[in-house]
Every structure is written in structure tokens, then in C-alpha cells.
Short mmCIF file of C-alpha atoms in Angstrom, two decimals:
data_model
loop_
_atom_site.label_atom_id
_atom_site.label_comp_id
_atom_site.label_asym_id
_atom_site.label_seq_id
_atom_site.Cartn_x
_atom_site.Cartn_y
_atom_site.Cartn_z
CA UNK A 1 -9.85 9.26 10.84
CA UNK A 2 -11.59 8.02 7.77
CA UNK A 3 -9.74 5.27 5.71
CA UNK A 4 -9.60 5.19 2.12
CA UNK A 5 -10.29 2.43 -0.21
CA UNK A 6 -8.09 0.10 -2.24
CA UNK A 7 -8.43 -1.97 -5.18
CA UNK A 8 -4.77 -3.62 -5.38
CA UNK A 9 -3.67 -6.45 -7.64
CA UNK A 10 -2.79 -9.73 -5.47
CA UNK A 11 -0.07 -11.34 -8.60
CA UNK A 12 -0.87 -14.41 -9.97
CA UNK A 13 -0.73 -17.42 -7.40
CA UNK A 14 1.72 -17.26 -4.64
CA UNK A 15 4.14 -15.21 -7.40
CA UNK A 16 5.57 -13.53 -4.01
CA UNK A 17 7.02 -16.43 -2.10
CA UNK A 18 8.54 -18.80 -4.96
CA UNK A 19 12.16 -18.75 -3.93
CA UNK A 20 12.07 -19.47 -0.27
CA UNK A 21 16.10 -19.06 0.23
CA UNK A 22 15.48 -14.79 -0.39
CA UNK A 23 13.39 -13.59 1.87
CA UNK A 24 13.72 -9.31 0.75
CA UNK A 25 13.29 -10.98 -2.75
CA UNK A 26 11.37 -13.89 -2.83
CA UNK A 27 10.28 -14.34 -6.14
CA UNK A 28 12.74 -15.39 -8.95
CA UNK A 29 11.16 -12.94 -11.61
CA UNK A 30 12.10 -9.25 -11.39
CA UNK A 31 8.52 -8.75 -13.04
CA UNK A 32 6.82 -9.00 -8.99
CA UNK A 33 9.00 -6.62 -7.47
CA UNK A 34 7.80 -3.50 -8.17
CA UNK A 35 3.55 -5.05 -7.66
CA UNK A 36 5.47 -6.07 -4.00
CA UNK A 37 7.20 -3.57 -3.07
CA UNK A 38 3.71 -1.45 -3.78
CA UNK A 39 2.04 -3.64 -1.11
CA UNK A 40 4.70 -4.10 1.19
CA UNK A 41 4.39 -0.52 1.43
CA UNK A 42 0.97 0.35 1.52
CA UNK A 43 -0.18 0.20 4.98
CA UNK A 44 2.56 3.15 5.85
CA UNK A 45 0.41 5.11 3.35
CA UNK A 46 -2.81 5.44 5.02
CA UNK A 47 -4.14 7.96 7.64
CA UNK A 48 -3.61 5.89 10.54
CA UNK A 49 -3.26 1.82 10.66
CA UNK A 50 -6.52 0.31 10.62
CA UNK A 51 -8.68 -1.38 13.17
CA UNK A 52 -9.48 -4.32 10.94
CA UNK A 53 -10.01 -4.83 7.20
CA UNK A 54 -12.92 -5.73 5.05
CA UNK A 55 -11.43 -7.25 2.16
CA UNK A 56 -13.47 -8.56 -1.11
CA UNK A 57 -11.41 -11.64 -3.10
CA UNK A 58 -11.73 -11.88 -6.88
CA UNK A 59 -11.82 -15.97 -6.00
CA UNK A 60 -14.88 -16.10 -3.60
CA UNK A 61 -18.07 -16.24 -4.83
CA UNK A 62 -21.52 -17.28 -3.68
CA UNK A 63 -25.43 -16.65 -4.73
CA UNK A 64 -25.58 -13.62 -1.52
CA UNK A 65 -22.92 -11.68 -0.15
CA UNK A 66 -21.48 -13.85 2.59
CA UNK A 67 -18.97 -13.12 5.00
CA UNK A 68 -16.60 -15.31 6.94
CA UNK A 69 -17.19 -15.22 10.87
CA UNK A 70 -14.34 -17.13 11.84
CA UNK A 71 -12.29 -16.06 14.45
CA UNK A 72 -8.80 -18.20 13.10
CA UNK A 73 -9.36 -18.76 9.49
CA UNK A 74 -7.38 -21.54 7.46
CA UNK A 75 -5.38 -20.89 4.24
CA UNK A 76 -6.99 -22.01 0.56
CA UNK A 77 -4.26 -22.94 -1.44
CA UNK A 78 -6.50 -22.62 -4.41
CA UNK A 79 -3.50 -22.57 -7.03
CA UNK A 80 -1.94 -25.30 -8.90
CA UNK A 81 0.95 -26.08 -9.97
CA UNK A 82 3.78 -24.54 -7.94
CA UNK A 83 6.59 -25.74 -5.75
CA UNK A 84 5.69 -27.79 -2.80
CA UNK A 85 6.91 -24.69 -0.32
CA UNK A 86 3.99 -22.77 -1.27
CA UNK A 87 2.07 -24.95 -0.16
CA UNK A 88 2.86 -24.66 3.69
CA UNK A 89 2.99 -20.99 3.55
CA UNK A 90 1.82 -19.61 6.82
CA UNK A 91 -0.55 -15.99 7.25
CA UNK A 92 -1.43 -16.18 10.88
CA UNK A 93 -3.51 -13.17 10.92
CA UNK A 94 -6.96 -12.91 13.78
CA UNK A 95 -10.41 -13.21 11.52
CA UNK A 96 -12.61 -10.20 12.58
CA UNK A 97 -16.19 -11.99 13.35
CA UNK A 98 -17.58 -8.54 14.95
CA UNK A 99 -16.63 -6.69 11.61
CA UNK A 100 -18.07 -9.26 9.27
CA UNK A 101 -21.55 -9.18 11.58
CA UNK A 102 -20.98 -5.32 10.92
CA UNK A 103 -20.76 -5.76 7.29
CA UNK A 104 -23.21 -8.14 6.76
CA UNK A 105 -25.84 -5.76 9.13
CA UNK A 106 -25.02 -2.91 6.93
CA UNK A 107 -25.51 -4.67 3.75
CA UNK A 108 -28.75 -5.90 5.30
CA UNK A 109 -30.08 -2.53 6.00
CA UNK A 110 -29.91 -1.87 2.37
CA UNK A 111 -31.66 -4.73 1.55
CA UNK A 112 -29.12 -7.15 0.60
CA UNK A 113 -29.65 -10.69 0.99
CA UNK A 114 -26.94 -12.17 3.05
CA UNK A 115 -25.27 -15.28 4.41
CA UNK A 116 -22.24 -16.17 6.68
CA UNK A 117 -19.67 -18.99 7.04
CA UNK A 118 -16.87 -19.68 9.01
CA UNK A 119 -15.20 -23.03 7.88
CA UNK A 120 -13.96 -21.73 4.50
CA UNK A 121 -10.11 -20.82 4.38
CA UNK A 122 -8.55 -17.75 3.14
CA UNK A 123 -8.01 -18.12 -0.68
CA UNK A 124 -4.79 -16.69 -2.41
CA UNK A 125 -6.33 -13.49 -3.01
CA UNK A 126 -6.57 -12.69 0.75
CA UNK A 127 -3.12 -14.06 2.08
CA UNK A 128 -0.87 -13.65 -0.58
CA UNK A 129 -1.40 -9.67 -0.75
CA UNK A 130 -1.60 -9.72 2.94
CA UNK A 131 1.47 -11.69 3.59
CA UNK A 132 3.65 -8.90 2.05
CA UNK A 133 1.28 -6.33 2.96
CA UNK A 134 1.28 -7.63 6.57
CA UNK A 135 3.86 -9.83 7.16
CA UNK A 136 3.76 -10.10 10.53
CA UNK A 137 -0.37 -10.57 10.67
CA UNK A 138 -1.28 -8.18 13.27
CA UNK A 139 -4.19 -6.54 12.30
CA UNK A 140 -7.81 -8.52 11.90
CA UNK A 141 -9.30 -9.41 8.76
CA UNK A 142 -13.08 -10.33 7.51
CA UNK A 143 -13.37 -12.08 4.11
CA UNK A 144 -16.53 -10.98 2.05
CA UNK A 145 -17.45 -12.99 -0.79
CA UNK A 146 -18.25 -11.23 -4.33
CA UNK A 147 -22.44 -12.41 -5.45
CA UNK A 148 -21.82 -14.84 -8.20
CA UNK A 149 -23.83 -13.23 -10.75
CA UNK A 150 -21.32 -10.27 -10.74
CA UNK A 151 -23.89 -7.63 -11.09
CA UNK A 152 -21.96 -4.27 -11.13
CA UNK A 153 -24.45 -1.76 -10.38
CA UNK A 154 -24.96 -4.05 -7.59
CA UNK A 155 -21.76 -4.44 -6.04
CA UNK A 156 -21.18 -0.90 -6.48
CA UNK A 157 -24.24 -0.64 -4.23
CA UNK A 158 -22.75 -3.07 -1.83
CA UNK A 159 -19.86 -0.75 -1.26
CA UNK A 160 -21.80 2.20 -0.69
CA UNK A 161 -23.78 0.11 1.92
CA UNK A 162 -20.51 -0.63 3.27
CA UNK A 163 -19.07 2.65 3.18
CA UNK A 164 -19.79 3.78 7.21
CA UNK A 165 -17.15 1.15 8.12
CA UNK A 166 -14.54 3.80 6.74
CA UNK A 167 -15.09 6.02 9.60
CA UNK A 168 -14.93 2.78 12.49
CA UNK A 169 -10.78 2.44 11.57
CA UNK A 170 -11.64 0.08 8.89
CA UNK A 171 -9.70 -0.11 5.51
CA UNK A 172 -11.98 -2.02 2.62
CA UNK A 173 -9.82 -3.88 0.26
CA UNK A 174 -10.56 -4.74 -3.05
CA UNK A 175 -8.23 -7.92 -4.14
CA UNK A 176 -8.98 -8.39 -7.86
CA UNK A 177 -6.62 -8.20 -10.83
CA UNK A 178 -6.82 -5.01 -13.70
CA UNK A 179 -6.56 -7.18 -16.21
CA UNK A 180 -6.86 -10.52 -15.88
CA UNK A 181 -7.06 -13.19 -19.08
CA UNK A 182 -4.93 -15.90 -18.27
CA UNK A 183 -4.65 -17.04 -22.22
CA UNK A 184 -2.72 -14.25 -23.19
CA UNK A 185 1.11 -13.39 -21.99
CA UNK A 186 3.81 -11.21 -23.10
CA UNK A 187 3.99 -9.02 -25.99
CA UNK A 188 0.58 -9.95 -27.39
CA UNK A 189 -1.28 -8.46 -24.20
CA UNK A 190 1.41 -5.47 -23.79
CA UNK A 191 -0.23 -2.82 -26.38
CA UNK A 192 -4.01 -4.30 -25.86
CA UNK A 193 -4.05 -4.30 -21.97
CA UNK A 194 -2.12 -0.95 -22.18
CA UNK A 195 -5.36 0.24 -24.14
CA UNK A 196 -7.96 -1.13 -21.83
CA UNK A 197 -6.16 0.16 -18.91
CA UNK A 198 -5.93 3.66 -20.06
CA UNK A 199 -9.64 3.65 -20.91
CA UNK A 200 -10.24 2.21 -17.20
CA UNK A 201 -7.89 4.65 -15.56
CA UNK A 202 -9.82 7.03 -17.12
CA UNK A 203 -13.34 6.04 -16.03
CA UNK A 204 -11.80 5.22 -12.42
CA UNK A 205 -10.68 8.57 -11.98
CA UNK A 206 -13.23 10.55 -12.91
CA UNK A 207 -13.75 13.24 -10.97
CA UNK A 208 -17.69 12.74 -10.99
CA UNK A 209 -18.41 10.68 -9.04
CA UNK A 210 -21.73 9.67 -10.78
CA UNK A 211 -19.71 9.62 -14.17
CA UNK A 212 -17.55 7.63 -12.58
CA UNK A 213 -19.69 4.73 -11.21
CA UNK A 214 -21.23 4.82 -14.57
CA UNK A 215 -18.46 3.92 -16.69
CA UNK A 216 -16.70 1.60 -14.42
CA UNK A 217 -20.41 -0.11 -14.06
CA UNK A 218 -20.51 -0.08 -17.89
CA UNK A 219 -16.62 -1.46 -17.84
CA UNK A 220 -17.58 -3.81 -20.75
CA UNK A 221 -18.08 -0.68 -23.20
CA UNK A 222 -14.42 0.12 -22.55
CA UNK A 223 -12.02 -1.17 -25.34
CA UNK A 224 -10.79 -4.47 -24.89
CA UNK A 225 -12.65 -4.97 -22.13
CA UNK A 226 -13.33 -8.99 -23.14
CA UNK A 227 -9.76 -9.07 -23.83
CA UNK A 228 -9.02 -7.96 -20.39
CA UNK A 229 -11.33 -10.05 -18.60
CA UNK A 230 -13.03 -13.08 -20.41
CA UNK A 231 -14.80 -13.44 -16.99
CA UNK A 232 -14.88 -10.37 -14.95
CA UNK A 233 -14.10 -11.78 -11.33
CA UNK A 234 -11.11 -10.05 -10.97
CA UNK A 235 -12.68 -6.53 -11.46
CA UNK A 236 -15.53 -7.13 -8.99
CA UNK A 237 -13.69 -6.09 -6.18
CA UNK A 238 -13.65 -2.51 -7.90
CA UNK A 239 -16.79 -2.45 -7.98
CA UNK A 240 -16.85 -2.44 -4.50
CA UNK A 241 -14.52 -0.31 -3.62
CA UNK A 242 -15.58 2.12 -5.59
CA UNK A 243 -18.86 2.17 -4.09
CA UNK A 244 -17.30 2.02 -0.96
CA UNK A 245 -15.29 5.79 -1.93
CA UNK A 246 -18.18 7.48 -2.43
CA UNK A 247 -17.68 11.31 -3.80
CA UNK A 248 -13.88 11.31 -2.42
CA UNK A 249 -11.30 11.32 -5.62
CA UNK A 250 -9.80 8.52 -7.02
CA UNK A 251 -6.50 7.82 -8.14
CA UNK A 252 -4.28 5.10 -9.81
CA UNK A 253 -1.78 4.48 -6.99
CA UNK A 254 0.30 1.21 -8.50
CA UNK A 255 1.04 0.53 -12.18
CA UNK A 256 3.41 -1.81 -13.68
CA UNK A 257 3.86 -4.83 -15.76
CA UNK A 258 3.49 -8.25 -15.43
CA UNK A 259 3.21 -10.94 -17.83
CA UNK A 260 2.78 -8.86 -20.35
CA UNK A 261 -0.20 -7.15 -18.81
CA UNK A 262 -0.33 -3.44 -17.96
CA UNK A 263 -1.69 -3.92 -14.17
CA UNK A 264 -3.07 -1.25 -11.99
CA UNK A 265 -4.03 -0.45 -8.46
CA UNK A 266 -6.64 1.91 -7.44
CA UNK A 267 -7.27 4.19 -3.97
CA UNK A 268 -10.68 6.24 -2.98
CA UNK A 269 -10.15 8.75 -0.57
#
């Protein structure tokens, strides 16, 4: 059965797990619960539970697509900042090396350059989503890195290349942020991000799919779109997903507020 494909919004460092004494709860800001009660919830929403996932952080970049080959990877706590406790969070998930040769073969074939790696941990975009999404860590995971010069037309391209890996059981995971400027907060982003994320809705889920890769490749048309994202790592991943859907429709699946920011989440298929 063919899975879909997901861009979801991973919070903002380990926002999930700050208050370690309530574990239905665990965050001390009401703000998170809806964004984790969306991904606590999402694997009961596909088709069937995957085989593995391919999943595409907004905080990994290098000069080719690379993809991690590890069989046990570490964590990255690549926040700052936050209570000790976060620190020693544990996401025991199985890496997927025979997915990630997959990708990167696939990717290959359509003439991507490509590299692989296997000593770099998980950053916070992979096991933060994943620990509420998959709590108990049971289902394999490859890492793919974004290409650093955050090419859209290309990573859209990437996710077409990757798109046969739908119909092998595996769900591809975009981990990015809608909006993402961390200079702004509260009721100076509300009405601005609400504008930028109504234009990208809009271009997301398009029901042409050519129209549609157009205008999300051409994101920084939109309005507010510098606003949104001085630095657009945290839309990459919807790039690839996107690509990665092909012709099937798209819809906004999560949307909610945080910080200020009107956040969305994003499924193909």
C-alpha cells in the first residue's frame, strides 16, 4: 500500500519533553499540545504502519545529499539553553542502512551527486518529532541531509527521485518548520505569519500538480516570505516532500499556533 508524504513541524528544541514529572503533558506551555497531540497521532493515520522512514531534517545540511548508514545512531542535542533533563533524553529507534543505500541509489540514478555517513547523531529535528510520534522506537529510520545550497527546484527533484520508496512500505518525512524566524514572537508574527501561511497553503494545495511545484519552488514570491524564513532551512524539507507526492493531492493536515507563529503541517497522498 502506497504511503503518503509528510511535511510536519518538529516545535522548537525539545519543546515536548520540558517538564519531566508529566509524562501525557510534558511540556509546561499549553501552546505544544495541540502540534503534539498532531504527531502523537499521526502514525494511526496512514494506510498501514510503515516499513521504515526516510526522513529529511531542516538542521542537516551538506554540499550532496548524504544519508546516514548507521545501523544505531546517537542523539544531537543541537539546542541550547534548556534544562539539563533534555539533555539525556533517550530515542532508541534501529537506523535503516538498507533504506538509506536505497535512497541514495535512487537519487543516483537521477543524477544526483551523493555521499554517506554514519557517525553523525540524530539532530532535534529527527528525535524530538519521533519521540512523540514513536515513543516506543520501533520502526527504522534513515536520516537524509538537505544540499546546503537549498536549491528548490532541486530538492523538489530529489523527492521525485525518491518517490518509488512510497510503494516499498516507506513513509518520507519532511521535518522542517512553516514558518520559522526565530527574531520574531507573539503578536508581532500572529497577523504576518497568518498571511504567509495562507499564501503557502494555497500554493501547497494546489490541485496542479505542476502549479503546485511552481509556486512552492518560487516560495520567496509569496508574501512575507523573508519574514517567514530569513533562511529557508526549515522549508526545505517541503520541498522534498512535495516532490516526493507527485500528482496525488495535497492537504494541510496540522495547523495551530505557537509563539506567535501560524504553523502548519502538510500530507501528499
Amino acid at each position: 500500500m502506497t504511503q503518503p508524504t509528510l511535511l510536519i513541524p518538529h516545535g522548537g528544541g525539545p519543546c515536548f519533553f520540558m517538564d519531566p514529572t508529566d509524562p501525557q503533558h510534558p511540556h509546561s506551555d499549553p501552546m505544544w499540545h495541540p502540534m503534539q497531540a498532531y504527531l502523537a497521532g499521526l502514525i494511526a493515520t496512514l494506510p498501514e504502519r510503515p516499513r521504515a522512514i526516510l526522513l529529511v531534517s531542516g538542521h542537516w545540511e551538506e554540499v550532496a545529499f548524504t544519508v546516514h548508514t548507521g545501523d544505531r545512531p546517537s542523539l544531537l542535542f543541537d539546542y541550547h539553553g534548556f534544562p539539563p533533563h533534555t539533555y539525556t533524553l533517550r530515542w532508541d529507534a534501529p537506523g535503516a542502512p538498507d533504506l538509506a543505500h536505497r535512497a541514495a541509489d535512487l537519487l543516483a540514478q537521477a543524477g544526483f551527486a551523493t555521499a554517506q555517513e554514519q557517525t553523525r547523531g540524530w539532530d532535534h529535528g529527527v528525535f524530538i518529532p519521533m519521540k512523540v510520534a514513536l515513543p516506543d522506537a520501533d520502526i527504522p529510520l534513515a536520516q537524509l541531509s538537505l544540499r546546503h545550497d537549498l536549491d528548490p527546484q532541486a530538492h523538489i527533484a530529489a523527492g521525485r527521485a525518491l518517490a518509488p520508496l512510497r510503494d516499498e512500505g516507506i513513509l518520507i518525512v519532511g521535518s522542517g518548520m512553516s514558518f520559522h524566524n526565530l527574531r520574531v514572537r507573539g503578536g508581532q508574527a500572529t497577523a504576518p505569519s497568518q498571511l504567509w501561511d495562507a499564501a503557502l497553503t494555497a500554493a501547497v494545495t494546489d490541485p496542479d500538480p505542476a502549479s503546485r511545484a511552481a509556486r512552492v519552488a518560487d516560495w520567496a514570491d509569496l508574501p512575507n516570505a523573508h519574514f517567514a524564513h530569513p533562511r529557508e532551512e526549515h522549508l526545505l524539507p517541503l520541498m522534498v516532500a512535495l516532490g516526493a507526492g507527485g500528482d496525488d493531492p495535497a492537504v494541510r493536515d496540522f495547523h495551530g499556533i505557537v509563539m506567535g507563529w501560524a504553523v502548519s503541517g502538510y500530507r501528499f497522498g
